[in-house]
CSV table of C-alpha atoms in Angstrom, one decimal:
chain,number,residue,atom,x,y,z
A,1,MET,CA,-1.0,11.9,33.3
A,2,ARG,CA,2.1,11.6,31.0
A,3,ILE,CA,1.8,9.9,27.6
A,4,TRP,CA,4.8,8.9,25.5
A,5,HIS,CA,4.0,9.7,21.9
A,6,GLN,CA,6.2,7.6,19.5
A,7,SER,CA,6.4,8.5,15.8
A,8,VAL,CA,8.1,6.2,13.4
A,9,THR,CA,9.2,9.2,11.4
A,10,GLU,CA,12.3,11.5,12.0
A,11,LEU,CA,10.3,14.4,13.4
A,12,GLU,CA,13.2,16.8,13.0
A,13,ALA,CA,13.0,16.2,9.2
A,14,LEU,CA,9.2,17.0,9.1
A,15,PRO,CA,8.9,20.3,11.1
A,16,HIS,CA,5.4,21.1,9.8
A,17,TYR,CA,4.2,17.8,11.0
A,18,ALA,CA,5.9,18.0,14.4
A,19,GLU,CA,4.5,21.5,14.9
A,20,SER,CA,1.0,20.4,13.9
A,21,LEU,CA,1.2,17.5,16.4
A,22,SER,CA,2.2,19.8,19.2
A,23,ARG,CA,-0.7,22.2,18.5
A,24,ARG,CA,-3.2,19.3,18.2
A,25,PHE,CA,-2.2,17.7,21.5
A,26,ALA,CA,-2.3,21.0,23.3
A,27,ALA,CA,-5.8,21.5,21.9
A,28,VAL,CA,-7.3,18.0,22.5
A,29,ALA,CA,-5.6,16.6,25.6
A,30,SER,CA,-7.6,16.6,28.7
A,31,PRO,CA,-6.6,18.9,31.6
A,32,GLY,CA,-3.6,17.6,33.4
A,33,VAL,CA,-2.4,15.4,30.4
A,34,GLU,CA,1.1,15.9,29.0
A,35,VAL,CA,2.0,14.4,25.7
A,36,VAL,CA,5.7,14.2,25.0
A,37,LEU,CA,6.7,13.7,21.3
A,38,HIS,CA,9.4,11.2,20.3
A,39,GLY,CA,10.6,10.4,16.8
A,40,VAL,CA,13.1,7.9,15.6
A,41,PRO,CA,16.7,9.1,15.4
A,42,ILE,CA,17.8,11.2,12.5
A,43,GLY,CA,19.5,8.9,10.0
A,44,THR,CA,17.1,6.0,10.6
A,45,TYR,CA,16.0,6.2,7.0
A,46,GLY,CA,19.1,7.5,5.5
A,47,SER,CA,18.1,9.7,2.5
A,48,SER,CA,14.9,7.6,2.0
A,49,SER,CA,11.4,8.3,3.1
A,50,PRO,CA,9.6,6.2,5.8
A,51,ALA,CA,6.9,5.3,3.3
A,52,LEU,CA,9.5,3.8,0.8
A,53,ALA,CA,11.6,2.0,3.4
A,54,LEU,CA,8.6,0.5,5.2
A,55,GLU,CA,7.4,-1.2,2.1
A,56,TYR,CA,10.0,-3.9,2.9
A,57,PRO,CA,9.6,-6.5,5.7
A,58,ARG,CA,13.3,-6.3,6.6
A,59,GLU,CA,13.2,-2.6,7.0
A,60,ARG,CA,10.0,-2.8,9.1
A,61,SER,CA,11.7,-5.2,11.4
A,62,ARG,CA,14.8,-3.0,11.7
A,63,VAL,CA,12.8,0.1,12.4
A,64,ALA,CA,10.6,-1.8,14.9
A,65,ASN,CA,13.7,-2.7,16.9
A,66,VAL,CA,14.7,1.0,16.9
A,67,VAL,CA,11.2,2.0,18.2
A,68,LEU,CA,11.2,-0.8,20.8
A,69,ALA,CA,14.6,0.3,22.1
A,70,GLN,CA,13.1,3.8,22.7
A,71,LEU,CA,9.9,2.6,24.2
A,72,GLU,CA,11.6,0.4,26.8
A,73,HIS,CA,12.5,3.6,28.7
A,74,ALA,CA,8.9,4.9,28.9
A,75,GLU,CA,7.8,3.1,32.1
A,76,SER,CA,11.0,3.7,34.1
A,77,GLU,CA,10.8,7.4,33.1
A,78,GLY,CA,7.4,7.7,34.7
A,79,PHE,CA,5.1,7.7,31.7
A,80,ASP,CA,1.5,6.4,32.2
A,81,ALA,CA,1.1,5.1,28.6
A,82,VAL,CA,2.7,4.7,25.3
A,83,MET,CA,1.0,5.8,22.1
A,84,ILE,CA,2.6,4.4,18.9
A,85,ALA,CA,1.6,7.0,16.3
A,86,SER,CA,1.8,4.6,13.4
A,87,PHE,CA,-0.8,2.9,11.3
A,88,ALA,CA,1.8,0.2,10.5
A,89,GLU,CA,1.9,-0.6,14.3
A,90,LEU,CA,5.6,-1.2,14.4
A,91,ALA,CA,6.7,-2.9,17.7
A,92,LEU,CA,3.1,-2.9,19.1
A,93,ARG,CA,3.1,-6.5,20.1
A,94,ASP,CA,6.6,-6.5,21.5
A,95,ALA,CA,6.0,-3.2,23.4
A,96,ARG,CA,2.9,-4.7,25.1
A,97,ALA,CA,4.9,-7.8,26.0
A,98,THR,CA,7.5,-5.5,27.6
A,99,LEU,CA,5.7,-2.7,29.4
A,100,ASP,CA,3.1,-2.9,32.1
A,101,ILE,CA,1.5,0.4,31.1
A,102,PRO,CA,-1.1,0.7,28.3
A,103,VAL,CA,0.3,0.7,24.8
A,104,THR,CA,-1.9,1.9,22.0
A,105,SER,CA,-1.5,2.4,18.2
A,106,MET,CA,-3.3,4.7,15.8
A,107,MET,CA,-4.6,1.9,13.7
A,108,GLU,CA,-6.2,-0.1,16.5
A,109,SER,CA,-7.5,3.0,18.3
A,110,CYS,CA,-9.2,4.3,15.2
A,111,LEU,CA,-10.6,1.0,14.1
A,112,LEU,CA,-12.2,0.4,17.5
A,113,ALA,CA,-13.6,3.9,17.6
A,114,GLY,CA,-14.8,3.6,14.0
A,115,CYS,CA,-16.7,0.4,14.8
A,116,SER,CA,-18.6,2.4,17.4
A,117,VAL,CA,-19.9,4.9,14.9
A,118,ALA,CA,-20.2,3.1,11.6
A,119,PRO,CA,-20.9,-0.4,10.3
A,120,GLN,CA,-18.4,0.0,7.5
A,121,ILE,CA,-15.0,1.8,7.7
A,122,GLY,CA,-13.0,3.3,4.8
A,123,ILE,CA,-9.3,4.1,5.2
A,124,VAL,CA,-7.2,6.4,2.9
A,125,THR,CA,-3.5,5.9,2.8
A,126,ILE,CA,-0.7,7.4,0.7
A,127,SER,CA,0.5,4.5,-1.6
A,128,PRO,CA,-0.4,1.1,-2.9
A,129,ALA,CA,2.3,-0.4,-0.6
A,130,GLY,CA,0.5,1.3,2.3
A,131,VAL,CA,-2.7,-0.4,1.3
A,132,ARG,CA,-1.1,-3.8,1.6
A,133,MET,CA,0.5,-3.0,4.9
A,134,LEU,CA,-2.7,-1.6,6.4
A,135,ARG,CA,-4.7,-4.6,5.2
A,136,GLU,CA,-2.3,-6.8,7.1
A,137,CYS,CA,-3.0,-4.8,10.2
A,138,VAL,CA,-6.8,-5.1,9.7
A,139,ASP,CA,-6.2,-8.9,9.3
A,140,ARG,CA,-4.4,-9.0,12.6
A,141,HIS,CA,-7.2,-7.3,14.4
A,142,LYS,CA,-9.8,-9.6,12.7
A,143,LEU,CA,-11.8,-6.6,11.5
A,144,ASN,CA,-12.0,-7.4,7.8
A,145,ALA,CA,-15.8,-7.5,7.9
A,146,ARG,CA,-15.8,-3.9,9.2
A,147,VAL,CA,-13.3,-2.3,6.8
A,148,ILE,CA,-15.0,-2.0,3.4
A,149,GLU,CA,-12.2,-0.2,1.5
A,150,ILE,CA,-8.6,0.8,1.9
A,151,ALA,CA,-7.8,3.3,-0.8
A,152,SER,CA,-4.5,4.8,-1.9
A,153,LEU,CA,-3.9,8.3,-3.0
A,154,ASP,CA,-3.4,8.4,-6.8
A,155,PRO,CA,-0.6,9.3,-7.6
A,156,ALA,CA,1.2,8.0,-4.5
A,157,PHE,CA,2.9,10.4,-2.2
A,158,ASN,CA,5.5,10.1,0.6
A,159,GLU,CA,5.9,12.0,3.9
A,160,PHE,CA,8.1,14.7,2.3
A,161,ASP,CA,5.4,15.3,-0.4
A,162,LEU,CA,2.9,15.7,2.4
A,163,GLN,CA,5.1,18.1,4.3
A,164,ARG,CA,5.1,20.4,1.3
A,165,ALA,CA,1.3,20.1,1.1
A,166,PHE,CA,1.0,22.2,4.3
A,167,ASP,CA,2.0,25.1,2.0
A,168,GLU,CA,0.9,23.7,-1.4
A,169,PRO,CA,-2.2,21.6,-0.7
A,170,GLU,CA,-3.9,21.4,-4.1
A,171,LYS,CA,-2.6,18.0,-5.5
A,172,VAL,CA,-2.6,16.1,-2.2
A,173,ARG,CA,-6.0,17.5,-1.1
A,174,ALA,CA,-7.6,16.5,-4.5
A,175,ALA,CA,-6.1,13.1,-4.3
A,176,PHE,CA,-7.4,12.6,-0.7
A,177,GLU,CA,-10.9,13.6,-1.6
A,178,MET,CA,-10.9,11.4,-4.6
A,179,ALA,CA,-9.7,8.3,-2.6
A,180,ALA,CA,-12.1,9.1,0.2
A,181,ARG,CA,-15.0,9.2,-2.2
A,182,ARG,CA,-14.0,5.8,-3.6
A,183,ALA,CA,-14.3,4.4,-0.1
A,184,ILE,CA,-17.6,6.2,0.4
A,185,GLU,CA,-19.0,4.8,-2.8
A,186,ALA,CA,-18.0,1.3,-1.7
A,187,GLY,CA,-20.1,1.8,1.4
A,188,ALA,CA,-17.9,3.4,4.1
A,189,ASP,CA,-19.7,5.6,6.6
A,190,ILE,CA,-16.6,6.8,8.3
A,191,ILE,CA,-13.2,7.7,6.7
A,192,ILE,CA,-9.9,7.3,8.6
A,193,PRO,CA,-6.9,9.2,7.1
A,194,GLY,CA,-4.6,6.2,7.5
A,195,GLU,CA,-1.2,7.9,7.7
A,196,GLY,CA,-0.1,10.3,10.4
A,197,VAL,CA,1.0,13.3,8.3
A,198,LEU,CA,-2.0,12.9,6.0
A,199,ASN,CA,-4.3,13.1,9.1
A,200,GLU,CA,-2.6,16.3,10.2
A,201,LEU,CA,-3.2,17.7,6.7
A,202,THR,CA,-6.9,16.9,6.8
A,203,VAL,CA,-7.2,18.7,10.1
A,204,HIS,CA,-5.2,21.6,8.8
A,205,TRP,CA,-7.5,21.9,5.8
A,206,GLY,CA,-10.6,21.6,8.0
A,207,ILE,CA,-12.0,18.5,6.3
A,208,ARG,CA,-14.4,17.0,8.8
A,209,GLU,CA,-16.9,15.6,6.4
A,210,LEU,CA,-17.2,14.5,2.8
A,211,ASP,CA,-20.6,13.7,1.1
A,212,HIS,CA,-22.2,13.5,4.6
A,213,VAL,CA,-19.6,11.0,5.8
A,214,ALA,CA,-17.4,12.0,8.8
A,215,VAL,CA,-13.6,12.2,8.4
A,216,MET,CA,-12.0,11.0,11.6
A,217,ASP,CA,-9.3,13.0,13.4
A,218,ALA,CA,-7.0,10.1,14.0
A,219,THR,CA,-4.6,12.0,16.2
A,220,ALA,CA,-7.4,13.2,18.6
A,221,VAL,CA,-9.1,9.8,18.6
A,222,THR,CA,-5.9,7.9,19.4
A,223,LEU,CA,-5.0,10.3,22.3
A,224,THR,CA,-8.6,10.1,23.7
A,225,TYR,CA,-8.5,6.3,23.5
A,226,THR,CA,-5.1,6.2,25.2
A,227,GLU,CA,-6.3,8.5,28.0
A,228,MET,CA,-9.3,6.2,28.5
A,229,LEU,CA,-7.1,3.1,28.8
A,230,VAL,CA,-4.9,4.9,31.4
A,231,ARG,CA,-8.0,5.7,33.5
A,232,ALA,CA,-9.3,2.1,33.1
A,233,TYR,CA,-5.9,0.8,34.3
A,234,GLN,CA,-6.1,3.1,37.3
A,235,ARG,CA,-9.7,2.6,38.2
A,236,SER,CA,-10.4,-1.0,37.4
A,237,MET,CA,-8.7,-4.3,37.1
A,238,LEU,CA,-8.0,-3.9,33.4
A,239,ARG,CA,-4.5,-5.1,32.5
A,240,THR,CA,-2.6,-6.4,29.5
A,241,GLY,CA,-3.2,-10.1,28.9
A,242,ARG,CA,-0.1,-12.2,29.8
A,243,ARG,CA,-1.3,-15.7,29.3
A,244,TRP,CA,-0.9,-16.0,25.5
A,245,GLU,CA,-0.3,-13.1,23.1
A,246,TYR,CA,1.7,-10.6,25.3
A,247,ARG,CA,3.7,-12.9,27.5
A,248,LYS,CA,6.3,-11.0,29.4
A,249,VAL,CA,9.8,-12.4,29.9
A,250,PRO,CA,10.2,-13.4,33.6
A,251,GLY,CA,12.9,-11.6,35.6
A,252,ASP,CA,14.9,-14.7,36.3
A,253,LEU,CA,14.9,-15.6,32.6
A,254,ARG,CA,16.1,-12.1,31.7
A,255,GLN,CA,19.0,-12.6,34.1
A,256,VAL,CA,19.9,-15.9,32.5
A,257,LEU,CA,19.6,-14.4,29.0
A,258,ALA,CA,21.9,-11.5,30.0
A,259,ALA,CA,24.6,-13.8,31.5
A,260,PRO,CA,27.3,-14.9,29.2
A,261,ARG,CA,27.5,-18.7,28.7
A,262,ARG,CA,30.5,-20.3,30.2
A,263,ARG,CA,32.8,-22.1,27.8
A,264,PRO,CA,33.0,-25.8,28.5
A,265,CYS,CA,36.1,-26.9,30.3
A,266,ARG,CA,38.6,-28.7,28.0
A,267,CYS,CA,40.7,-30.1,30.8
A,268,VAL,CA,42.9,-33.1,30.0
A,269,ASP,CA,43.2,-35.8,32.7
A,270,HIS,CA,46.7,-37.0,33.2
């Protein structure tokens, strides 16, 4: 089984994160499963951080198009599934409407797993803008009643701050534990680190539980969920729904869309 992992970060700019992902996938992937990491191209965010750029709808749309252009190659290159490693779920709907292989996201995978182990879920993300973005995702999945709290780190951090926290963990770790405890006090019985680099940090620090509440390993859960869907596609009739939400453009229409429109003839009769 080959799984296309798609980050919405520039992985080359976050080497600690990329190295942590490689180690985690090697440790948790089932025998015979290969996970191939992909990030967005260097320069996608200029000199900004993804967290800052993705606060803005226009930038989310732009980066989603970059991601979709990459994912379109996954099926033809022999991958069995695509795993969008983003809680913002950029390009998730379009990718499912494009590919015939399973497409998962960190947000959806972790929410569905969380619903199986706890009546109320808490999510910790890295900024107030992230809270708003994740709440939109929860709304789309119609799971508001199961997500009791989405808490931001205070102060807010970006991915480069988190990268430094692999070596200097004190401030980010303290902020994570404080935000997680806010969610627990609100009633959460499972905590999801709701940002990819933040999740790798919690694994790196060995945080598996706070105040008798489990802290999910979002990377491991998303991979496990993706593997399950691949096997379900292979062994049952499970398929992506095509009637309504994920309608795929028919081949004949694709040909018409790709063909240039002929200019109308402006012939003059004599």
